[in-house]
Tab-separated table of C-alpha atoms in Angstrom:
chain	number	residue	atom	x	y	z
A	263	MET	CA	9.967	-13.948	8.180
A	264	SER	CA	8.456	-16.025	10.899
A	265	TYR	CA	5.179	-16.102	12.713
A	266	GLN	CA	3.446	-18.217	15.425
A	267	GLU	CA	-0.042	-19.284	14.944
A	268	PRO	CA	-2.353	-19.023	17.916
A	269	GLU	CA	-3.480	-22.282	19.589
A	270	PHE	CA	-7.083	-21.456	19.079
A	271	LEU	CA	-9.215	-21.322	15.915
A	272	PRO	CA	-11.544	-18.250	16.134
A	273	TRP	CA	-15.125	-18.068	14.788
A	274	ASP	CA	-15.787	-21.931	15.167
A	275	GLY	CA	-13.085	-22.865	12.831
A	276	ARG	CA	-14.338	-20.649	10.003
A	277	ARG	CA	-11.554	-19.270	7.703
A	278	VAL	CA	-11.955	-15.841	6.330
A	279	PRO	CA	-10.623	-15.135	2.820
A	280	LEU	CA	-7.550	-12.885	2.828
A	281	THR	CA	-6.178	-10.764	-0.058
A	282	PHE	CA	-2.779	-9.039	-0.317
A	283	VAL	CA	-2.431	-5.850	-2.268
A	284	ALA	CA	1.142	-5.239	-3.473
A	285	GLY	CA	3.038	-2.821	-5.609
A	286	TYR	CA	5.949	-0.619	-5.592
A	287	LEU	CA	6.202	2.734	-3.862
A	288	GLY	CA	3.640	5.179	-5.556
A	289	ALA	CA	1.689	2.465	-7.449
A	290	GLY	CA	-1.659	3.681	-5.951
A	291	LYS	CA	-2.307	1.042	-3.285
A	292	THR	CA	-3.851	3.373	-0.802
A	293	THR	CA	-6.073	4.923	-3.480
A	294	LEU	CA	-7.468	1.612	-4.271
A	295	ILE	CA	-8.093	0.831	-0.520
A	296	ASN	CA	-10.038	4.072	-0.161
A	297	GLN	CA	-12.089	3.115	-3.161
A	298	LEU	CA	-12.743	-0.233	-1.603
A	299	LEU	CA	-13.843	1.199	1.780
A	300	ARG	CA	-16.312	3.643	-0.129
A	301	SER	CA	-17.836	0.956	-2.300
A	302	ALA	CA	-17.990	-1.993	0.128
A	303	ASP	CA	-21.386	-3.692	0.289
A	304	ARG	CA	-20.423	-6.162	3.134
A	305	PRO	CA	-18.346	-6.045	6.313
A	306	ILE	CA	-14.569	-6.274	5.373
A	307	ALA	CA	-11.408	-5.679	7.533
A	308	VAL	CA	-8.506	-3.770	5.927
A	309	ILE	CA	-4.964	-3.854	7.376
A	310	VAL	CA	-2.999	-0.764	6.196
A	311	ASN	CA	0.481	0.797	6.705
A	312	ASP	CA	-0.603	4.237	7.589
A	313	MET	CA	-4.076	5.068	9.005
A	314	GLY	CA	-3.514	8.756	8.360
A	315	GLU	CA	-3.504	7.957	4.454
A	316	ILE	CA	-6.943	6.420	4.731
A	317	ASN	CA	-9.684	8.995	3.740
A	318	ILE	CA	-12.796	8.026	5.724
A	319	ASP	CA	-15.775	10.433	5.970
A	320	ALA	CA	-16.128	11.231	9.688
A	321	ARG	CA	-19.831	10.697	9.533
A	322	LEU	CA	-19.175	6.979	8.734
A	323	ILE	CA	-16.917	6.287	11.767
A	324	ARG	CA	-18.727	4.467	14.469
A	325	LYS	CA	-15.709	4.013	16.688
A	326	HIS	CA	-12.071	5.046	16.529
A	327	SER	CA	-9.811	3.317	19.165
A	328	GLY	CA	-6.150	3.373	18.979
A	329	ASP	CA	-4.983	1.662	15.632
A	330	THR	CA	-8.519	0.519	14.815
A	331	ILE	CA	-11.380	2.343	13.079
A	332	GLU	CA	-14.974	0.797	12.986
A	333	LEU	CA	-17.313	2.036	10.414
A	334	THR	CA	-21.125	2.118	10.496
A	335	ASP	CA	-21.321	-0.327	7.561
A	336	GLY	CA	-19.574	-3.046	9.692
A	337	CYS	CA	-16.077	-2.544	7.969
A	338	VAL	CA	-13.025	-2.221	10.109
A	339	CYS	CA	-9.597	-0.589	9.380
A	340	CYS	CA	-6.570	-1.655	11.279
A	341	SER	CA	-2.945	-0.444	11.209
A	342	SER	CA	0.016	-2.845	10.806
A	343	ILE	CA	2.402	-0.437	12.469
A	344	ASP	CA	3.002	-3.013	15.370
A	345	GLY	CA	3.379	-5.879	12.890
A	346	PHE	CA	1.048	-8.248	11.053
A	347	GLY	CA	0.728	-10.511	14.007
A	348	ALA	CA	-0.753	-7.756	16.112
A	349	ALA	CA	-3.137	-6.551	13.329
A	350	PHE	CA	-4.430	-10.193	12.788
A	351	ASP	CA	-4.885	-10.627	16.488
A	352	MET	CA	-7.054	-7.588	16.597
A	353	ILE	CA	-9.205	-9.086	13.784
A	354	ARG	CA	-9.356	-12.506	15.459
A	355	ALA	CA	-10.442	-10.878	18.703
A	356	ARG	CA	-13.642	-9.673	17.063
A	357	GLU	CA	-16.821	-11.472	18.099
A	358	THR	CA	-18.146	-11.484	14.462
A	359	PRO	CA	-15.659	-12.315	11.729
A	360	PRO	CA	-15.526	-9.925	8.647
A	361	ASP	CA	-16.509	-11.388	5.275
A	362	HIS	CA	-13.027	-10.659	3.807
A	363	VAL	CA	-9.628	-9.311	4.903
A	364	VAL	CA	-7.526	-7.084	2.665
A	365	VAL	CA	-3.948	-6.383	3.581
A	366	GLU	CA	-1.982	-3.423	2.034
A	367	LEU	CA	1.716	-4.421	1.890
A	368	SER	CA	4.418	-1.828	2.089
A	369	GLY	CA	5.747	-0.563	-1.249
A	370	VAL	CA	9.013	-2.432	-0.878
A	371	ALA	CA	7.562	-5.733	0.399
A	372	GLU	CA	7.851	-8.944	-1.653
A	373	PRO	CA	4.469	-10.812	-1.408
A	374	ALA	CA	6.095	-14.183	-1.506
A	375	ARG	CA	7.488	-13.541	1.902
A	376	MET	CA	4.112	-12.556	3.304
A	377	ILE	CA	1.913	-15.320	1.814
A	378	PRO	CA	2.456	-17.732	4.833
A	379	TRP	CA	0.341	-15.098	6.953
A	380	GLY	CA	-2.513	-15.736	4.674
A	381	ARG	CA	-2.618	-19.320	5.877
A	382	SER	CA	-2.472	-18.577	9.576
A	383	ALA	CA	-5.318	-19.525	11.974
A	384	GLY	CA	-8.628	-18.104	10.972
A	385	PHE	CA	-7.737	-17.152	7.478
A	386	LYS	CA	-7.336	-18.592	3.959
A	387	LEU	CA	-5.379	-16.906	1.224
A	388	ASP	CA	-7.708	-15.722	-1.494
A	389	GLY	CA	-4.943	-14.218	-3.683
A	390	VAL	CA	-2.570	-11.378	-4.512
A	391	MET	CA	-3.322	-8.276	-6.551
A	392	THR	CA	-0.189	-6.288	-7.599
A	393	LEU	CA	-0.485	-2.814	-8.799
A	394	ALA	CA	2.006	-1.371	-11.408
A	395	ALA	CA	2.223	2.417	-12.254
A	396	ALA	CA	2.241	2.928	-15.953
A	397	ASP	CA	4.271	6.044	-15.775
A	398	GLN	CA	7.237	4.493	-13.910
A	399	PHE	CA	7.110	0.726	-14.236
A	400	LEU	CA	9.279	0.271	-17.230
A	401	GLU	CA	12.019	2.409	-15.624
A	402	LEU	CA	11.776	0.757	-12.239
A	403	VAL	CA	11.832	-2.826	-13.360
A	404	GLU	CA	15.117	-2.289	-15.374
A	405	ARG	CA	16.956	-0.650	-12.516
A	406	MET	CA	19.793	-2.764	-10.985
A	407	ASP	CA	19.003	-1.584	-7.429
A	408	ILE	CA	15.256	-2.177	-7.192
A	409	GLY	CA	14.284	-3.944	-10.363
A	410	GLY	CA	14.443	-7.407	-8.637
A	411	THR	CA	11.957	-6.313	-6.058
A	412	VAL	CA	9.627	-4.920	-8.641
A	413	ALA	CA	9.723	-8.046	-10.779
A	414	GLU	CA	9.019	-10.219	-7.719
A	415	GLN	CA	5.944	-8.164	-6.910
A	416	ILE	CA	4.658	-8.937	-10.380
A	417	ARG	CA	5.522	-12.610	-10.365
A	418	ALA	CA	3.610	-13.135	-7.136
A	419	ALA	CA	0.427	-11.689	-8.533
A	420	ASP	CA	-2.847	-13.565	-9.253
A	421	VAL	CA	-4.175	-10.331	-10.880
A	422	LEU	CA	-2.221	-7.305	-12.133
A	423	ALA	CA	-3.802	-3.832	-12.007
A	424	LEU	CA	-2.267	-1.087	-14.179
A	425	THR	CA	-2.499	2.300	-12.582
A	426	LYS	CA	-1.886	5.899	-13.727
A	427	THR	CA	-2.660	5.057	-17.338
A	428	ASP	CA	-3.744	8.620	-17.903
A	429	LEU	CA	-0.228	9.725	-17.427
A	430	VAL	CA	1.258	7.858	-20.442
A	431	ARG	CA	0.500	7.610	-24.202
A	432	PRO	CA	-1.511	4.581	-25.413
A	433	GLU	CA	1.630	3.070	-27.000
A	434	GLU	CA	3.548	3.290	-23.807
A	435	ARG	CA	0.665	1.705	-22.013
A	436	GLU	CA	0.856	-1.252	-24.282
A	437	MET	CA	4.540	-1.587	-23.768
A	438	VAL	CA	3.867	-1.823	-20.045
A	439	ARG	CA	1.311	-4.522	-20.554
A	440	ARG	CA	3.599	-6.579	-22.695
A	441	ARG	CA	6.432	-6.201	-20.265
A	442	LEU	CA	4.141	-7.331	-17.387
A	443	SER	CA	3.067	-10.373	-19.449
A	444	GLU	CA	6.735	-11.251	-20.052
A	445	ILE	CA	7.463	-11.271	-16.426
A	446	SER	CA	4.311	-13.058	-15.302
A	447	PRO	CA	2.807	-14.963	-18.323
A	448	GLY	CA	-0.939	-15.700	-18.373
A	449	VAL	CA	-1.693	-13.422	-15.324
A	450	PRO	CA	-4.831	-11.163	-16.091
A	451	ILE	CA	-4.125	-7.473	-16.354
A	452	VAL	CA	-6.863	-4.948	-15.616
A	453	GLU	CA	-6.725	-1.101	-15.575
A	454	ALA	CA	-7.332	0.464	-12.204
A	455	GLN	CA	-9.605	3.068	-13.672
A	456	ASP	CA	-12.221	0.357	-14.295
A	457	PRO	CA	-14.722	0.991	-11.434
A	458	THR	CA	-15.025	-2.803	-10.805
A	459	VAL	CA	-11.400	-3.180	-9.770
A	460	PRO	CA	-12.007	-2.573	-5.978
A	461	THR	CA	-14.476	-5.365	-5.896
A	462	MET	CA	-12.139	-7.632	-7.755
A	463	LEU	CA	-9.908	-7.555	-4.686
A	464	LEU	CA	-12.728	-9.605	-3.024
A	465	GLN	CA	-13.274	-12.049	-5.927
A	466	ILE	CA	-9.884	-13.345	-6.876
A	467	GLY	CA	-10.937	-16.833	-5.745
A	468	GLY	CA	-7.637	-18.417	-4.744
A	469	ARG	CA	-4.099	-18.689	-6.015
A	470	ARG	CA	-3.799	-19.100	-9.807
A	471	PRO	CA	-2.967	-22.702	-11.032
A	472	GLY	CA	0.748	-23.286	-11.077
A	473	ALA	CA	1.612	-20.466	-8.850
A	474	GLU	CA	4.624	-21.294	-6.645
A	475	ILE	CA	5.772	-19.718	-3.476
A	476	VAL	CA	9.330	-18.957	-4.083
A	477	ILE	CA	10.780	-16.776	-1.299
A	478	PRO	CA	13.546	-14.509	-2.814
A	479	GLU	CA	16.953	-14.463	-1.361
A	480	PRO	CA	17.589	-11.220	0.592
A	481	THR	CA	19.785	-8.654	-1.179
A	482	LEU	CA	21.505	-5.470	-0.306
A	483	PHE	CA	18.581	-3.480	-1.638
A	484	ASP	CA	15.984	-5.180	0.518
A	485	ARG	CA	16.875	-2.855	3.287
A	486	HIS	CA	15.181	0.499	2.328
A	487	GLU	CA	15.962	3.264	4.814
A	488	VAL	CA	13.117	5.340	6.387
A	489	GLY	CA	13.795	8.837	7.425
A	490	ARG	CA	11.699	11.790	8.866
A	491	ILE	CA	12.283	15.509	8.165
A	492	ALA	CA	10.546	17.984	10.364
A	493	ILE	CA	8.757	20.830	8.512
A	494	PRO	CA	8.638	24.182	10.197
A	495	ASP	CA	5.099	25.183	11.403
A	496	PRO	CA	3.972	27.365	9.927
A	497	THR	CA	5.566	27.269	6.460
A	498	THR	CA	4.931	28.484	2.922
A	499	LEU	CA	4.426	26.692	-0.507
A	500	ALA	CA	7.773	28.228	-1.578
A	501	ASP	CA	9.625	26.809	1.397
A	502	ILE	CA	7.921	23.346	0.803
A	503	ASN	CA	9.140	23.323	-2.850
A	504	ALA	CA	12.664	24.382	-1.642
A	505	LEU	CA	12.623	21.478	0.713
A	506	LEU	CA	11.653	19.044	-1.926
A	507	ASP	CA	14.302	20.457	-4.228
A	508	ARG	CA	16.906	19.669	-1.612
A	509	LEU	CA	15.784	15.934	-1.191
A	510	PRO	CA	18.695	13.582	-1.914
A	511	ALA	CA	18.516	11.769	-5.191
A	512	ASP	CA	18.312	8.363	-3.596
A	513	VAL	CA	14.885	9.185	-2.111
A	514	MET	CA	12.317	6.973	-3.800
A	515	ARG	CA	9.225	8.049	-1.946
A	516	ALA	CA	8.175	10.782	0.492
A	517	LYS	CA	4.920	11.917	1.952
A	518	GLY	CA	3.857	14.242	4.655
A	519	ILE	CA	1.762	17.124	5.908
A	520	ALA	CA	2.734	20.852	6.089
A	521	ALA	CA	0.873	23.748	7.844
A	522	GLY	CA	0.619	27.313	6.620
A	523	ALA	CA	0.311	30.604	8.744
A	524	ASP	CA	-3.419	30.967	8.110
A	525	GLY	CA	-4.311	27.376	9.214
A	526	GLU	CA	-4.184	25.734	5.822
A	527	ARG	CA	-2.704	22.309	5.433
A	528	TRP	CA	-0.945	20.700	2.467
A	529	ALA	CA	-0.553	16.946	1.599
A	530	ILE	CA	2.961	16.339	0.140
A	531	GLN	CA	3.504	13.329	-2.098
A	532	VAL	CA	6.746	12.474	-3.893
A	533	VAL	CA	7.216	9.425	-6.114
A	534	GLY	CA	10.633	9.337	-7.877
A	535	ARG	CA	10.865	12.603	-9.867
A	536	ARG	CA	7.059	13.202	-9.572
A	537	ARG	CA	5.748	15.525	-6.827
A	538	GLN	CA	2.488	16.771	-5.763
A	539	VAL	CA	1.532	19.412	-3.140
A	540	ALA	CA	-2.163	19.727	-2.650
A	541	GLN	CA	-4.196	21.729	-0.028
A	542	LEU	CA	-6.406	19.649	2.130
A	543	ALA	CA	-10.019	20.665	2.094
A	544	GLU	CA	-10.609	19.927	5.820
A	545	VAL	CA	-8.562	18.634	8.697
A	546	GLU	CA	-10.305	17.553	11.866
A	547	SER	CA	-7.162	16.868	13.938
A	548	GLU	CA	-3.745	18.204	14.130
A	549	PRO	CA	-1.508	15.829	12.178
A	550	PRO	CA	2.343	16.184	12.715
A	551	THR	CA	4.027	18.440	10.216
A	552	ASP	CA	6.821	16.334	8.868
A	553	LEU	CA	8.022	14.462	5.754
A	554	VAL	CA	8.602	10.711	5.853
A	555	THR	CA	11.198	9.631	3.170
A	556	ILE	CA	12.153	6.045	1.871
A	557	ALA	CA	15.574	5.825	0.331
A	558	LEU	CA	17.969	3.115	-0.861
A	559	PRO	CA	20.351	1.834	1.865
A	560	GLU	CA	23.709	2.248	0.324
A	561	LEU	CA	23.124	5.943	-0.457
A	562	ALA	CA	20.734	7.144	2.253
A	563	SER	CA	22.290	9.645	4.468
A	564	GLY	CA	19.231	10.350	6.649
A	565	ASP	CA	19.565	14.126	6.032
A	566	CYS	CA	18.178	16.722	3.659
A	567	ARG	CA	20.799	18.615	2.062
């Protein structure tokens, strides 16, 4: 990964704290970002992977332009679809700096590779929070294909947040906590159900003592394949479930929108073996009806069979 700093220092040389949110596919990063935007008591900027996943009340949107949403409370939400450089440039171009910048990394990103961005012009790295889903972490971290990526995300953290604890028994939750501590000793572990966790994103206070930036060597499994499956419009719940049943076994993550004959819309979420199809209460625009999938490279066929 490489980047080129701009020649100018924005905001009279002031550096804005920047926090990375990491975690494997389905760990709950977007949910945490949504909670942060709802509870923010100061102007923050958020860089996300998919603007369509951000749930913002239309009444709170002051301006929506391209890949940027400005809220009435001074917060701004930008997409990283054109790369981190473009997203950071959008924030640097603002006349008034935000109080804090939060960056949602992709589910397959290794934070160590992204940390140099947190030291680019106009920003200072405040820390890394990595999320781990209690219901799938122990399985993922032991897998030969993706376990290295999952472990690197944990090692890079200044704070670990355990999510989806309601889906496991107390003894399994403790097993997850012990495994996290084995991988990254001494790093504090919080549970994402704690209502103070979103504000912790803004209060990490710098890299933990002794934290080293070790950029992992690329492996075959760094190259996750992204595919897109068109969903007929309209469709039915039965057809949606049949489509999900036919997904290849190598698909690690899938999400999308489907439309019914009577105007209803369903949000589709797949994480490993877990799936959820939920009806959307209200849709103001007409999102595309398709399913985006993320699969492992050596098995991905790009087809739904």
